[in-house]
Coordinates of C-alpha atoms in Angstrom, one line a residue:
M1 CA -17.4 -14.3 40.6
N2 CA -14.6 -15.4 37.9
L3 CA -14.8 -13.6 34.5
E4 CA -15.4 -16.1 31.7
L5 CA -15.5 -16.1 28.1
R6 CA -19.7 -16.0 28.1
H7 CA -19.4 -12.7 29.9
L8 CA -17.3 -11.3 27.5
R9 CA -19.6 -12.2 24.7
V10 CA -22.1 -10.4 27.1
V11 CA -20.3 -7.7 26.9
C12 CA -19.6 -7.3 23.0
A13 CA -23.2 -7.9 22.4
I14 CA -24.2 -5.4 24.2
A15 CA -21.6 -2.7 22.5
E16 CA -22.9 -4.0 19.1
T17 CA -26.2 -3.5 19.4
G18 CA -26.3 -0.5 21.5
S19 CA -28.5 -1.7 23.8
V20 CA -29.0 -4.3 26.6
T21 CA -32.7 -4.8 25.6
K22 CA -31.5 -5.8 21.6
A23 CA -28.2 -7.8 23.2
A24 CA -30.5 -9.9 25.5
S25 CA -33.1 -10.5 22.3
T26 CA -29.8 -11.6 19.9
L27 CA -28.7 -13.9 23.0
G28 CA -31.6 -15.1 23.6
L29 CA -32.1 -14.0 27.3
A30 CA -34.6 -12.2 29.4
Q31 CA -33.9 -8.4 29.6
P32 CA -33.7 -8.4 33.5
A33 CA -31.6 -11.5 33.5
L34 CA -28.8 -9.8 31.0
T35 CA -29.0 -6.7 33.2
A36 CA -28.6 -8.5 36.3
Q37 CA -25.4 -10.3 34.7
L38 CA -24.4 -7.1 33.6
Q39 CA -24.2 -6.0 36.9
R40 CA -22.2 -8.7 38.2
I41 CA -19.7 -8.5 35.3
E42 CA -19.0 -4.9 36.6
R43 CA -19.0 -5.6 40.0
T44 CA -16.0 -8.2 39.4
L45 CA -14.6 -5.5 36.9
G46 CA -14.6 -2.9 39.5
G47 CA -16.6 -0.5 37.6
P48 CA -19.3 0.6 35.0
L49 CA -18.8 -1.0 31.5
F50 CA -21.4 1.2 29.7
E51 CA -23.3 4.5 30.3
R52 CA -26.9 3.9 29.8
D53 CA -29.8 6.3 28.9
R54 CA -33.0 6.4 26.9
R55 CA -30.4 6.4 23.6
G56 CA -29.0 3.1 24.6
A57 CA -25.6 1.8 26.0
R58 CA -22.2 3.3 25.2
P59 CA -18.8 1.9 26.5
T60 CA -17.2 4.0 29.4
A61 CA -13.4 4.1 29.2
L62 CA -13.2 0.9 31.1
G63 CA -15.9 -0.7 28.6
E64 CA -14.1 0.2 25.8
L65 CA -10.9 -1.6 27.3
V66 CA -12.6 -5.1 28.4
L67 CA -13.9 -4.9 24.3
A68 CA -10.5 -4.0 23.2
R69 CA -9.2 -7.4 24.9
A70 CA -12.4 -9.6 24.2
R71 CA -12.2 -8.6 20.3
V72 CA -9.1 -10.5 20.7
L73 CA -9.5 -13.5 23.2
L74 CA -13.1 -14.4 21.3
P75 CA -11.8 -15.0 17.8
A76 CA -8.7 -16.7 19.4
M77 CA -10.6 -19.3 21.4
K78 CA -12.9 -19.8 18.5
G79 CA -9.9 -20.4 16.1
L80 CA -8.5 -22.8 19.1
Q81 CA -11.6 -24.8 19.7
D82 CA -11.9 -25.0 15.4
E83 CA -8.6 -26.5 15.4
A84 CA -8.8 -28.4 18.0
A85 CA -11.9 -30.3 16.2
R86 CA -10.0 -30.9 13.0
L87 CA -7.2 -32.4 15.1
A88 CA -9.5 -34.4 17.2
G89 CA -9.6 -37.6 14.7
A90 CA -7.9 -39.6 17.6
G91 CA -11.1 -38.8 19.7
D92 CA -14.7 -39.5 19.0
A93 CA -15.1 -36.8 16.5
P94 CA -15.3 -38.4 12.9
R95 CA -12.4 -37.2 10.5
R96 CA -12.8 -36.7 6.8
Y97 CA -11.0 -38.3 3.9
R98 CA -12.0 -37.3 0.6
F99 CA -9.5 -38.8 -1.8
G100 CA -9.2 -38.5 -5.8
G101 CA -7.4 -41.3 -7.9
V102 CA -6.2 -41.8 -11.4
N103 CA -5.7 -45.4 -12.1
S104 CA -4.2 -46.0 -8.6
P105 CA -3.0 -49.5 -7.5
I106 CA -3.6 -48.7 -3.6
L107 CA -6.8 -46.8 -3.7
G108 CA -9.0 -49.9 -2.2
R109 CA -6.1 -50.7 0.5
L110 CA -5.8 -47.6 1.5
V111 CA -9.1 -47.1 2.2
H112 CA -9.5 -50.0 3.8
R113 CA -6.6 -49.4 6.5
L114 CA -8.2 -45.7 7.0
A115 CA -11.7 -47.2 8.0
A116 CA -10.2 -50.1 9.9
E117 CA -8.3 -47.4 12.0
Q118 CA -10.8 -44.9 12.1
P119 CA -14.4 -46.9 12.4
Q120 CA -16.0 -43.4 12.4
A121 CA -14.2 -41.4 9.5
Q122 CA -16.0 -40.5 6.6
I123 CA -14.6 -41.8 3.5
T124 CA -15.3 -40.7 0.0
T125 CA -13.5 -41.2 -3.1
Y126 CA -13.7 -39.7 -6.6
A127 CA -12.4 -40.9 -10.2
S128 CA -11.1 -39.1 -13.0
W129 CA -8.4 -39.6 -15.7
S130 CA -6.8 -35.9 -15.2
V131 CA -4.3 -35.2 -13.0
D132 CA -5.2 -31.8 -13.2
E133 CA -9.0 -31.9 -12.4
L134 CA -7.8 -33.4 -9.5
A135 CA -5.3 -30.9 -8.6
Q136 CA -7.8 -28.0 -8.8
M137 CA -10.2 -30.2 -6.5
V138 CA -7.4 -30.4 -4.0
A139 CA -6.5 -26.7 -4.3
G140 CA -10.3 -25.6 -4.1
G141 CA -11.1 -27.9 -1.1
R142 CA -13.4 -30.2 -2.9
L143 CA -10.9 -33.0 -2.3
D144 CA -8.4 -33.7 0.6
Y145 CA -5.8 -36.0 -1.0
A146 CA -5.0 -36.7 -4.8
L147 CA -3.5 -40.3 -5.3
T148 CA -1.4 -40.2 -9.0
G149 CA 1.4 -41.2 -10.8
V150 CA 3.9 -39.6 -13.1
C151 CA 6.6 -41.2 -15.4
G152 CA 10.4 -41.0 -15.0
D153 CA 11.6 -38.0 -13.2
S154 CA 8.7 -35.7 -14.1
T155 CA 6.3 -34.1 -11.3
P156 CA 2.8 -33.2 -11.1
S157 CA 2.1 -29.7 -12.0
A158 CA 3.1 -27.0 -9.9
D159 CA 0.6 -24.5 -10.7
Y160 CA -1.9 -25.7 -8.2
G161 CA 0.3 -25.2 -5.0
L162 CA 0.0 -28.5 -3.7
S163 CA 2.7 -30.6 -1.8
W164 CA 4.0 -34.3 -3.0
R165 CA 5.1 -37.1 -1.6
E166 CA 6.4 -40.2 -3.3
V167 CA 4.7 -43.2 -2.3
A168 CA 6.7 -45.7 -4.4
V169 CA 8.8 -46.2 -8.2
D170 CA 7.6 -48.9 -10.1
P171 CA 8.9 -50.4 -13.4
V172 CA 6.1 -50.3 -15.9
M173 CA 5.8 -53.7 -17.1
V174 CA 3.8 -55.2 -20.2
L175 CA 0.5 -57.2 -20.2
L176 CA 0.3 -60.1 -22.8
P177 CA -2.0 -63.1 -23.6
E178 CA -0.9 -66.3 -21.8
V179 CA -0.5 -67.9 -25.4
H180 CA 1.9 -64.9 -26.6
P181 CA 5.0 -66.0 -27.9
L182 CA 6.8 -63.8 -25.1
A183 CA 4.8 -65.0 -22.4
D184 CA 7.5 -67.6 -20.8
R185 CA 9.9 -65.0 -20.5
D186 CA 10.6 -63.2 -17.3
E187 CA 11.3 -60.0 -19.0
V188 CA 11.0 -58.7 -22.4
A189 CA 12.6 -56.4 -24.5
L190 CA 10.9 -53.5 -25.4
A191 CA 12.4 -53.9 -29.6
E192 CA 10.7 -57.3 -29.1
L193 CA 7.3 -55.5 -29.4
R194 CA 7.6 -53.6 -32.2
Q195 CA 5.2 -55.2 -34.2
E196 CA 2.4 -55.5 -31.9
Q197 CA -0.9 -53.0 -31.6
W198 CA -1.3 -51.6 -28.2
V199 CA -3.8 -50.2 -25.9
A200 CA -3.9 -47.7 -23.4
A201 CA -6.4 -46.1 -20.4
P202 CA -7.0 -42.3 -21.0
G203 CA -5.4 -39.4 -19.4
D204 CA -3.9 -36.1 -19.5
G205 CA -0.3 -37.1 -18.3
C206 CA 3.1 -37.2 -19.9
F207 CA 3.2 -41.0 -20.4
G208 CA 2.3 -41.1 -23.9
D209 CA 5.2 -38.8 -24.6
C210 CA 7.1 -40.7 -22.4
F211 CA 6.1 -44.0 -24.5
A212 CA 6.9 -42.8 -27.4
A213 CA 10.4 -41.7 -26.5
A214 CA 11.2 -45.2 -25.3
C215 CA 9.8 -46.7 -27.9
A216 CA 12.2 -44.1 -30.1
R217 CA 14.9 -44.9 -28.0
A218 CA 14.3 -48.9 -28.8
G219 CA 14.4 -48.3 -32.8
F220 CA 10.5 -48.0 -33.5
T221 CA 7.7 -46.6 -33.6
P222 CA 4.5 -47.9 -32.0
R223 CA 1.7 -49.3 -34.4
K224 CA -1.7 -48.3 -33.9
L225 CA -2.8 -47.3 -30.4
Y226 CA -6.6 -48.0 -28.7
E227 CA -7.9 -46.2 -26.2
A228 CA -10.2 -47.8 -23.6
D229 CA -11.0 -48.1 -20.2
V230 CA -9.3 -50.5 -18.0
R231 CA -12.0 -53.2 -18.3
G232 CA -11.9 -52.3 -22.4
C233 CA -7.9 -53.0 -22.1
I234 CA -7.6 -56.1 -20.5
D235 CA -10.5 -57.4 -23.1
L236 CA -8.6 -56.0 -26.1
V237 CA -5.5 -57.9 -24.5
D238 CA -7.0 -60.8 -23.6
A239 CA -8.6 -61.2 -27.4
G240 CA -5.0 -60.9 -28.6
E241 CA -6.0 -57.8 -30.6
A242 CA -3.3 -55.6 -28.4
V243 CA -0.7 -56.0 -26.1
A244 CA -0.8 -53.0 -22.8
L245 CA 1.4 -51.4 -20.6
C246 CA 0.6 -52.0 -17.0
Q247 CA 1.4 -51.1 -13.4
A248 CA 4.0 -54.0 -11.5
T249 CA 1.5 -54.5 -8.9
F250 CA -1.1 -55.0 -11.7
R251 CA -3.7 -57.6 -10.2
P252 CA -3.1 -60.8 -12.0
V253 CA -5.8 -61.8 -14.7
A254 CA -6.9 -65.3 -15.6
G255 CA -5.3 -66.0 -19.1
L256 CA -2.8 -63.1 -18.8
V257 CA 0.5 -62.4 -18.0
T258 CA 2.7 -59.2 -16.7
R259 CA 6.2 -59.4 -17.5
R260 CA 9.1 -57.0 -16.9
L261 CA 10.3 -54.8 -19.5
A262 CA 14.3 -55.4 -20.0
G263 CA 16.3 -52.6 -18.5
A264 CA 13.3 -51.0 -17.0
P265 CA 13.0 -48.3 -19.8
L266 CA 9.7 -46.7 -18.2
R267 CA 9.2 -46.2 -14.3
W268 CA 5.8 -45.2 -12.7
R269 CA 5.7 -42.8 -9.6
L270 CA 3.3 -43.1 -7.4
M271 CA 2.5 -39.8 -5.5
L272 CA 0.3 -38.6 -2.9
G273 CA -0.6 -34.8 -3.2
W274 CA -2.5 -32.4 -0.6
H275 CA -2.6 -28.3 0.0
P276 CA -0.1 -27.6 2.7
E277 CA -2.6 -25.1 4.0
S278 CA -5.8 -27.1 3.8
P279 CA -7.0 -29.0 6.7
A280 CA -5.6 -32.2 5.4
A281 CA -2.0 -31.1 5.4
R282 CA -2.3 -31.5 9.6
V283 CA -2.6 -35.6 9.3
A284 CA -1.2 -36.0 5.7
E285 CA 2.3 -38.2 7.2
L286 CA -0.3 -40.3 8.6
V287 CA -2.7 -40.6 5.4
L288 CA 1.1 -41.0 3.7
E289 CA 2.5 -43.7 6.2
T290 CA -0.7 -45.5 5.5
A291 CA -0.4 -45.2 1.7
L292 CA 3.0 -46.8 1.9
T293 CA 1.8 -49.6 3.8
A294 CA -1.3 -50.1 1.1
Y295 CA 1.5 -50.6 -1.0
T296 CA 3.3 -53.3 0.7
D297 CA -0.1 -55.0 0.8
S298 CA -0.4 -54.7 -2.8
L299 CA 2.6 -57.0 -3.3
A300 CA 1.3 -60.0 -1.7
P301 CA -0.2 -61.4 -5.1
H302 CA 3.3 -60.7 -6.6
P303 CA 6.0 -62.7 -4.9
A304 CA 8.4 -62.7 -7.8
Y305 CA 8.2 -58.9 -8.0
L306 CA 9.0 -58.4 -4.5
A307 CA 11.9 -60.8 -5.0
W308 CA 12.7 -58.5 -7.8
L309 CA 12.5 -55.4 -5.7
L310 CA 14.9 -56.9 -3.0
R311 CA 17.7 -56.9 -5.8
N312 CA 16.8 -53.4 -6.9
P313 CA 16.6 -51.1 -4.2
T314 CA 16.0 -48.1 -6.2
F315 CA 12.7 -49.2 -7.1
G316 CA 9.8 -50.0 -4.7
L317 CA 8.5 -48.4 -1.5
R318 CA 10.3 -44.8 -0.7
R319 CA 11.8 -46.7 2.3
P320 CA 14.1 -49.9 2.3
V321 CA 12.3 -52.9 1.0
T322 CA 14.4 -54.8 2.9
A323 CA 12.0 -53.7 5.6
V324 CA 9.0 -55.1 4.2
A325 CA 10.8 -58.3 3.6
E326 CA 11.6 -58.3 7.1
R327 CA 8.0 -57.2 8.3
G328 CA 6.5 -59.8 6.0
V329 CA 3.5 -58.5 3.3
R330 CA -0.1 -58.8 4.6
T331 CA -3.1 -58.5 2.8
A332 CA -5.2 -55.8 3.9

């Protein structure tokens, strides 16, 4: 008989319970069957593993040796099985992806691509305006990945121990009513908007400070600033009550136009974050690659912006944008 892991589990159960009868109950076996199995194990190993009397079963010297090895091998095998299960996303076992997003322009396309490539995957999303909340949830194991943005050269907080990778860098644009006097321009100087009222979505990042600093460099202090959700921002701009800053891949809305700010005074870096010691880290590169492709997909409704990216390679996807153009842009 060849010794197997199940035999080692029998030896450990007898040692831990101190009795063949109790071990049989723990393992869900009949006591005579377990006794017979122990005898076969002892014949295979060449000697008795336990001294048995009315007080129970105590390991012999050979039994102690087997137990020492078993207590290393069994947890190691359990660890191997757990890790194999986590890495089995390419097989039949479903994988789990839990995303948190802050006004992300690619979340929908990212989910769409993962769902198409891995139909059995369990994909969930969580929305929050707070980058810190998302980072805490990833660090605490309640989310796998966070999609967020930061302005300029800043980075998300390092307090939560996450790994962050850039997906893309875009110039921030301005959202105007199509009847606005500056709407017929390809780009607008920030100083030309000094008399406007502004509206922005909430958040706990540094963008407000970056915007105020950019306005100061342009020689003015922004007038009244409304705060609203995305739908509210669109409504206020559409009503002519305010203008808004927006991402370069903001989806076209009837009656509104997006225009570049001359000189790109504000930049938005789209970031993907995960915890380096989490199971999600094992497939993070795959998720990052899918995020890059989702960003490429998001350029499809914006041919003019894609042409601009080709002339301004320091912006856009964090790999050469020429590769995007050569491949062609596909919608998800």
